[in-house]
């Protein structure tokens, strides 16, 4: 399934946060009560009310100050660990046309803790109703031929969306261009995710979970393996 | 903007200085990115590393209020290294003009200074004229009294070492920026400047911009695609409201507000119509009487006749030498000389400099009408912090206005594009459009004056006030009136123009009362062909530089890049072949609408008598490197802000701008080098809030992102004051105080000024006590001083002195 993908080119992001607001608007998510904590980043983290969050970090690289912006959201993995962990298509499934990883209210019955733990990007959040929530690729918009709200609102071209092949091509083209001025530029897990980030510095400067650790997708394999050796009773109970 | 938003994408080098485009004009970055994709360099100069700086190729900090020193250093660099565009400077600027012998500059003062009046006699700066009354010129630029040589001498003092000591910018950074920017002096290259309030809101605001304009002229960047001098307006229709005379000193279309000494229409027109003896100078303002009379015909219709001076006597005159700006109005209000006040789409309790003074001033009014979409700190000033409602006598009326999308009409954006908008949703509740409110108000006033008479009823009673259709305000009628009509059958240029038809452009306007036009600059915007501003054509012009001439309409006469006659050589060939603006094809100009259809000059020595000099709006046809019309001198000079951290100006013997206005009520206090206020302060906006935050603070998603007023400071200053990131602190100035959340950041760094360490802090001014509900977030303008630029009286809110301190622990 080729499906859809995003390219988030942080070299073009000005942290206007139009995407963060557009996400709340389209998904009818309420504002959180916040305080200024000595940073522009607000809310502090993703939550069941916040699916998209621009992270702000000030770092000095080679004696030069950088203010790095990272519009964080679900990566819509090609082989989603959360889906495998839930192991219940009524709770977590992939849309066949787009590849969007979608959560339903049945996540209430799933092993939420294990699912949250399984995500290498620390994305899923538990809602007040004990369901799991996160970015849904604006699936309703995409199914009707529209761009996800965050992409639609982006003024600079940092947020891109389209067929996976096209986005991969764009990602490569952009990377070779950006590399000329930013030698540390790279794509984050482009083969494993549908939301591909182009960053200009070491990903650890952007966010602890910007990139999946090497072992992250091994965990996926572990989970798969576990499923293979799972006691039969469990399986029969499901059937 | 001399150019327009899309045109930024054509630039080879973009300087963002005195603005923070990524945060305050976020959509502009679409075009900045486009230019950068094509290899343009982005330079950000700002006291604080901003979201704009984060995207820049080069960032350099400078201390607030030292831009002229910074840019003056660039002028010296360009001249020393011969990087200026010689052909352009010789042909199109007044660099060859000979300055009169009365001109001099010594110890920070130009000749003609009157110490007591704190004013210059500008006649001392006049050019020398030849026997025909045309300025004497030396096109070789060698005469020691020519503007070019005087310029060289003036900026010879601005060496990088001294500039660095004043600005706090390192010499290495200065040189890197000078080199990168001035590389666009080469033929075929253009650099642009994106500036905003970071330049205007200073006691040297006008001269900040003039310094940049001079650099652009030296490099041949004006009139070019991807060049120009571009003011990023702070609100979607600031350009439009300025064009239509928001300011006290201008009538619509930048005509002058009459002075008391302009005793008749003839005297007024004579005073303000420039005369040139040079046959090659278009001197466009020679048409002044056509525009002033047509405007009066729009105001008073049939009642404006030749016999009654077309109603000139009915319009108010201002006293000679007196200013009536925002600062002056609030000063008078504070003194109790103003009885009533309309606050219309404004929030002076938060937006005005020295906001505490403004709030107290409003308590001296008899009545105030607050026209706005929400109640605000202004309408509710009487119950604000420190007010005692029972003692405030001001009666406040609130008129609810509908929001922009609920009404039809036009806005004019920074790029001078007049864009028509249709009515979306209907106005909610009893709210009305501004047009409806002012129409009704006008009709009511007319009725009252008619019935009751009064001291001077004619201006109101005679006002033509017929802009309604079926009892409702009709924006089309107003737009047509602004464009103007033929009021009788007239034959102009051999063409019969029928009475009652719309005037096709301002070239048809007459001074005899046969035409009307509410604003000559907008004549051509609504013609017999229709509403030009409502056009949405998507095709580009032949030069493919993003002019989109059939999309909306732009003043003047749909010219998208003004001064474009300077974008070609003397033969009419474009200086930039790739991004050409206009081109002479042997018979006519193609590309953008040219600055007049005259053929190319041909040569400077023997110009084609049918041609005109490039800068048609200037009396002598040349752009002004030497600007003898400004209140504070013909060349920009570095002066310290009224409140500054050093006792002596390191550039000259005048500490501050010698003609900057100073106000003297007990609410006005200014402190320089006072140990109680040791830090430089500045104010700014954030992308998450709009102006004073009136429209954005009640919006929960925006408040979620920027919930509290903050003060940004360096890690070094925080250590000095033992302030922790995220804690609430007190910021004070000689005028006021407010509590803020400290953001301790690497993005501010201490400056080294004249060998001393100077700290700077910055605060956004988008908060106020009225919202969020707890009333704890206040306006940064409680701190800022009421002083400003002597030409415009824009307040100096971008550089002042303050202190930051830890809050005292409350005892339990």
Short mmCIF file of N, CA and C in Angstrom, two decimals, chain B residues 622-726:
data_model
loop_
_atom_site.label_atom_id
_atom_site.label_comp_id
_atom_site.label_asym_id
_atom_site.label_seq_id
_atom_site.Cartn_x
_atom_site.Cartn_y
_atom_site.Cartn_z
N UNK B 622 14.61 64.24 -8.99
CA UNK B 622 15.68 63.34 -8.55
C UNK B 622 15.40 62.86 -7.12
N UNK B 623 15.73 61.60 -6.86
CA UNK B 623 15.54 61.05 -5.51
C UNK B 623 16.49 61.74 -4.54
N UNK B 624 16.04 61.88 -3.30
CA UNK B 624 16.77 62.75 -2.38
C UNK B 624 17.72 62.00 -1.46
N UNK B 625 18.98 61.98 -1.83
CA UNK B 625 19.99 61.52 -0.88
C UNK B 625 20.17 62.62 0.17
N UNK B 626 20.13 63.85 -0.28
CA UNK B 626 20.11 65.02 0.61
C UNK B 626 18.65 65.43 0.72
N UNK B 627 18.10 65.37 1.94
CA UNK B 627 16.66 65.60 2.11
C UNK B 627 16.39 66.85 2.92
N UNK B 628 16.34 68.01 2.27
CA UNK B 628 16.24 69.26 3.03
C UNK B 628 14.85 69.54 3.61
N UNK B 629 13.90 68.60 3.46
CA UNK B 629 12.56 68.86 3.97
C UNK B 629 12.29 68.33 5.37
N UNK B 630 13.19 67.54 5.92
CA UNK B 630 12.92 66.90 7.20
C UNK B 630 13.17 67.86 8.37
N UNK B 631 12.47 67.62 9.46
CA UNK B 631 12.57 68.52 10.61
C UNK B 631 13.92 68.44 11.28
N UNK B 632 14.61 67.30 11.15
CA UNK B 632 15.81 67.09 11.96
C UNK B 632 17.10 67.02 11.15
N UNK B 633 17.05 67.50 9.92
CA UNK B 633 18.30 67.59 9.16
C UNK B 633 18.24 66.90 7.83
N UNK B 634 19.07 67.35 6.88
CA UNK B 634 19.05 66.77 5.53
C UNK B 634 19.77 65.43 5.43
N UNK B 635 20.70 65.16 6.35
CA UNK B 635 21.32 63.84 6.44
C UNK B 635 20.96 63.22 7.79
N UNK B 636 20.64 61.95 7.82
CA UNK B 636 20.39 61.30 9.11
C UNK B 636 21.66 61.27 9.96
N UNK B 637 21.49 61.52 11.24
CA UNK B 637 22.63 61.51 12.16
C UNK B 637 22.26 60.68 13.39
N UNK B 638 23.25 59.98 13.93
CA UNK B 638 22.94 59.17 15.11
C UNK B 638 22.75 60.04 16.35
N UNK B 639 21.59 59.93 16.96
CA UNK B 639 21.36 60.50 18.28
C UNK B 639 20.87 59.38 19.17
N UNK B 640 21.15 59.47 20.44
CA UNK B 640 20.68 58.47 21.39
C UNK B 640 19.18 58.64 21.61
N UNK B 641 18.49 57.56 21.99
CA UNK B 641 17.07 57.70 22.37
C UNK B 641 16.94 58.68 23.52
N UNK B 642 15.73 59.20 23.71
CA UNK B 642 15.52 60.16 24.81
C UNK B 642 15.98 59.54 26.13
N UNK B 643 15.62 58.28 26.35
CA UNK B 643 16.16 57.58 27.53
C UNK B 643 17.20 56.58 27.03
N UNK B 644 18.43 56.72 27.51
CA UNK B 644 19.48 55.84 27.01
C UNK B 644 20.46 55.49 28.13
N UNK B 645 21.29 54.49 27.91
CA UNK B 645 22.16 54.02 28.99
C UNK B 645 23.51 54.73 29.05
N UNK B 646 23.78 55.67 28.14
CA UNK B 646 25.10 56.33 28.20
C UNK B 646 24.94 57.85 28.27
N UNK B 647 25.89 58.47 28.98
CA UNK B 647 25.76 59.91 29.23
C UNK B 647 26.06 60.75 28.00
N UNK B 648 26.96 60.22 27.16
CA UNK B 648 27.37 61.00 25.99
C UNK B 648 27.14 60.21 24.73
N UNK B 649 26.65 60.90 23.72
CA UNK B 649 26.57 60.32 22.39
C UNK B 649 28.00 60.17 21.88
N UNK B 650 28.42 58.99 21.53
CA UNK B 650 29.80 58.78 21.10
C UNK B 650 30.04 59.32 19.69
N UNK B 651 28.97 59.66 18.96
CA UNK B 651 29.12 60.13 17.58
C UNK B 651 29.27 61.64 17.50
N UNK B 652 28.53 62.37 18.36
CA UNK B 652 28.60 63.83 18.30
C UNK B 652 28.22 64.40 19.66
N UNK B 653 28.16 65.71 19.75
CA UNK B 653 27.98 66.33 21.07
C UNK B 653 26.51 66.48 21.50
N UNK B 654 25.59 66.13 20.60
CA UNK B 654 24.18 66.19 20.99
C UNK B 654 23.78 64.81 21.48
N UNK B 655 23.31 64.70 22.71
CA UNK B 655 22.95 63.37 23.19
C UNK B 655 21.73 62.83 22.44
N UNK B 656 20.67 63.64 22.39
CA UNK B 656 19.44 63.16 21.75
C UNK B 656 19.07 64.07 20.58
N UNK B 657 18.10 63.59 19.79
CA UNK B 657 17.62 64.37 18.65
C UNK B 657 17.22 65.76 19.14
N UNK B 658 17.91 66.80 18.66
CA UNK B 658 17.69 68.15 19.24
C UNK B 658 16.30 68.73 18.96
N UNK B 659 15.54 68.10 18.07
CA UNK B 659 14.19 68.63 17.79
C UNK B 659 13.08 67.66 18.18
N UNK B 660 13.41 66.59 18.92
CA UNK B 660 12.38 65.62 19.33
C UNK B 660 11.42 66.27 20.32
N UNK B 661 10.12 65.98 20.22
CA UNK B 661 9.15 66.59 21.15
C UNK B 661 9.29 66.03 22.57
N UNK B 662 9.10 66.91 23.54
CA UNK B 662 9.13 66.50 24.94
C UNK B 662 7.86 67.01 25.60
N UNK B 663 7.21 66.19 26.36
CA UNK B 663 5.97 66.59 27.03
C UNK B 663 6.26 66.79 28.51
N UNK B 664 5.48 67.68 29.13
CA UNK B 664 5.92 68.14 30.46
C UNK B 664 4.87 68.02 31.55
N UNK B 665 3.86 67.18 31.38
CA UNK B 665 2.90 67.04 32.47
C UNK B 665 3.54 66.23 33.60
N UNK B 666 2.87 66.16 34.75
CA UNK B 666 3.45 65.40 35.86
C UNK B 666 3.41 63.89 35.59
N UNK B 667 2.71 63.48 34.53
CA UNK B 667 2.71 62.06 34.18
C UNK B 667 3.85 61.72 33.23
N UNK B 668 4.58 62.74 32.79
CA UNK B 668 5.71 62.51 31.89
C UNK B 668 7.00 62.60 32.67
N UNK B 669 7.70 61.48 32.74
CA UNK B 669 9.00 61.49 33.41
C UNK B 669 9.96 60.79 32.47
N UNK B 670 11.17 61.32 32.34
CA UNK B 670 12.19 60.72 31.48
C UNK B 670 13.46 60.57 32.30
N UNK B 671 14.05 59.40 32.29
CA UNK B 671 15.27 59.18 33.09
C UNK B 671 16.38 58.57 32.24
N UNK B 672 17.49 59.25 32.21
CA UNK B 672 18.66 58.73 31.50
C UNK B 672 19.81 58.58 32.49
N UNK B 673 20.52 57.45 32.36
CA UNK B 673 21.65 57.18 33.25
C UNK B 673 21.24 57.32 34.71
N UNK B 674 20.07 56.82 35.00
CA UNK B 674 19.57 56.80 36.38
C UNK B 674 19.74 55.38 36.90
N UNK B 675 20.48 55.21 38.01
CA UNK B 675 20.74 53.84 38.50
C UNK B 675 19.47 53.05 38.83
N UNK B 676 18.36 53.76 38.99
CA UNK B 676 17.11 53.03 39.26
C UNK B 676 16.58 52.33 38.01
N UNK B 677 17.01 52.82 36.85
CA UNK B 677 16.53 52.22 35.58
C UNK B 677 17.72 51.92 34.69
N UNK B 678 18.45 50.87 35.01
CA UNK B 678 19.75 50.66 34.35
C UNK B 678 19.69 49.90 33.03
N UNK B 679 18.55 49.32 32.68
CA UNK B 679 18.52 48.44 31.51
C UNK B 679 17.73 49.05 30.36
N UNK B 680 18.20 48.76 29.15
CA UNK B 680 17.45 49.20 27.96
C UNK B 680 16.22 48.30 27.82
N UNK B 681 15.09 48.92 27.55
CA UNK B 681 13.86 48.15 27.33
C UNK B 681 13.35 48.38 25.92
N UNK B 682 12.65 47.38 25.41
CA UNK B 682 11.98 47.55 24.12
C UNK B 682 10.68 46.75 24.15
N UNK B 683 9.80 47.06 23.21
CA UNK B 683 8.52 46.34 23.14
C UNK B 683 8.34 45.75 21.75
N UNK B 684 7.51 44.73 21.68
CA UNK B 684 7.26 44.10 20.39
C UNK B 684 5.95 43.31 20.42
N UNK B 685 5.67 42.70 19.27
CA UNK B 685 4.48 41.86 19.18
C UNK B 685 4.89 40.40 19.07
N UNK B 686 3.93 39.52 19.19
CA UNK B 686 4.17 38.09 19.00
C UNK B 686 3.18 37.58 17.95
N UNK B 687 3.51 36.50 17.30
CA UNK B 687 2.63 36.00 16.23
C UNK B 687 1.27 35.56 16.77
N UNK B 688 1.25 35.19 18.04
CA UNK B 688 0.03 34.62 18.60
C UNK B 688 -1.02 35.68 18.94
N UNK B 689 -0.61 36.94 19.07
CA UNK B 689 -1.57 37.99 19.42
C UNK B 689 -1.55 39.12 18.42
N UNK B 690 -2.64 39.86 18.41
CA UNK B 690 -2.86 40.91 17.42
C UNK B 690 -2.93 42.24 18.14
N UNK B 691 -2.01 43.16 17.81
CA UNK B 691 -1.99 44.49 18.42
C UNK B 691 -2.11 44.40 19.94
N UNK B 692 -3.10 45.09 20.56
CA UNK B 692 -3.18 45.03 22.03
C UNK B 692 -3.77 43.71 22.51
N UNK B 693 -4.09 42.82 21.58
CA UNK B 693 -4.64 41.52 21.97
C UNK B 693 -6.15 41.54 22.14
N UNK B 694 -6.78 42.65 21.77
CA UNK B 694 -8.23 42.76 21.96
C UNK B 694 -8.97 41.61 21.27
N UNK B 695 -8.53 41.28 20.06
CA UNK B 695 -9.22 40.22 19.31
C UNK B 695 -8.68 38.83 19.62
N UNK B 696 -7.48 38.75 20.17
CA UNK B 696 -6.85 37.44 20.33
C UNK B 696 -6.85 36.92 21.76
N UNK B 697 -6.81 37.83 22.74
CA UNK B 697 -6.79 37.36 24.12
C UNK B 697 -8.06 36.61 24.50
N UNK B 698 -9.24 37.02 23.97
CA UNK B 698 -10.43 36.21 24.29
C UNK B 698 -10.50 34.90 23.49
N UNK B 699 -9.57 34.68 22.59
CA UNK B 699 -9.59 33.47 21.76
C UNK B 699 -8.76 32.41 22.48
N UNK B 700 -9.42 31.36 22.96
CA UNK B 700 -8.75 30.46 23.91
C UNK B 700 -7.55 29.73 23.30
N UNK B 701 -7.61 29.39 22.00
CA UNK B 701 -6.47 28.66 21.41
C UNK B 701 -5.23 29.54 21.33
N UNK B 702 -5.45 30.84 21.13
CA UNK B 702 -4.31 31.75 21.04
C UNK B 702 -3.77 32.08 22.44
N UNK B 703 -4.68 32.26 23.37
CA UNK B 703 -4.26 32.54 24.75
C UNK B 703 -3.53 31.32 25.34
N UNK B 704 -3.95 30.14 24.92
CA UNK B 704 -3.28 28.92 25.36
C UNK B 704 -1.78 28.96 25.00
N UNK B 705 -1.46 29.49 23.83
CA UNK B 705 -0.07 29.50 23.37
C UNK B 705 0.74 30.62 24.01
N UNK B 706 0.11 31.79 24.19
CA UNK B 706 0.80 32.92 24.86
C UNK B 706 -0.14 33.44 25.94
N UNK B 707 -0.13 32.80 27.11
CA UNK B 707 -1.13 33.14 28.13
C UNK B 707 -0.79 34.36 28.98
N UNK B 708 0.49 34.74 29.03
CA UNK B 708 0.88 35.77 30.01
C UNK B 708 1.90 36.73 29.43
N UNK B 709 1.85 37.96 29.93
CA UNK B 709 2.87 38.93 29.51
C UNK B 709 4.21 38.46 30.07
N UNK B 710 5.24 38.61 29.27
CA UNK B 710 6.55 38.13 29.70
C UNK B 710 7.61 39.19 29.45
N UNK B 711 8.75 39.01 30.11
CA UNK B 711 9.91 39.87 29.84
C UNK B 711 11.06 38.94 29.51
N UNK B 712 11.67 39.17 28.35
CA UNK B 712 12.79 38.33 27.94
C UNK B 712 14.09 39.00 28.35
N UNK B 713 15.01 38.18 28.85
CA UNK B 713 16.31 38.73 29.29
C UNK B 713 17.39 37.68 29.09
N UNK B 714 18.63 38.14 29.09
CA UNK B 714 19.75 37.23 28.88
C UNK B 714 19.99 36.39 30.12
N UNK B 715 20.70 35.29 29.94
CA UNK B 715 21.08 34.45 31.08
C UNK B 715 21.99 35.24 32.02
N UNK B 716 22.81 36.11 31.43
CA UNK B 716 23.75 36.91 32.23
C UNK B 716 22.99 37.88 33.15
N UNK B 717 21.98 38.54 32.60
CA UNK B 717 21.21 39.48 33.43
C UNK B 717 20.43 38.72 34.50
N UNK B 718 19.88 37.56 34.12
CA UNK B 718 19.12 36.77 35.09
C UNK B 718 20.01 36.36 36.26
N UNK B 719 21.27 36.00 35.94
CA UNK B 719 22.19 35.62 37.02
C UNK B 719 22.45 36.82 37.93
N UNK B 720 22.67 37.97 37.29
CA UNK B 720 22.94 39.20 38.03
C UNK B 720 21.80 39.52 39.00
N UNK B 721 20.57 39.32 38.53
CA UNK B 721 19.41 39.69 39.34
C UNK B 721 18.82 38.47 40.06
N UNK B 722 19.51 37.36 39.97
CA UNK B 722 19.07 36.10 40.60
C UNK B 722 17.61 35.76 40.22
N UNK B 723 17.32 35.92 38.95
CA UNK B 723 15.98 35.63 38.45
C UNK B 723 15.99 34.26 37.78
N UNK B 724 15.00 33.46 38.11
CA UNK B 724 14.90 32.12 37.51
C UNK B 724 13.94 32.15 36.34
N UNK B 725 14.24 31.31 35.36
CA UNK B 725 13.38 31.20 34.20
C UNK B 725 11.96 30.82 34.64
N UNK B 726 10.97 31.57 34.16
CA UNK B 726 9.58 31.23 34.45
C UNK B 726 9.02 31.88 35.70
#
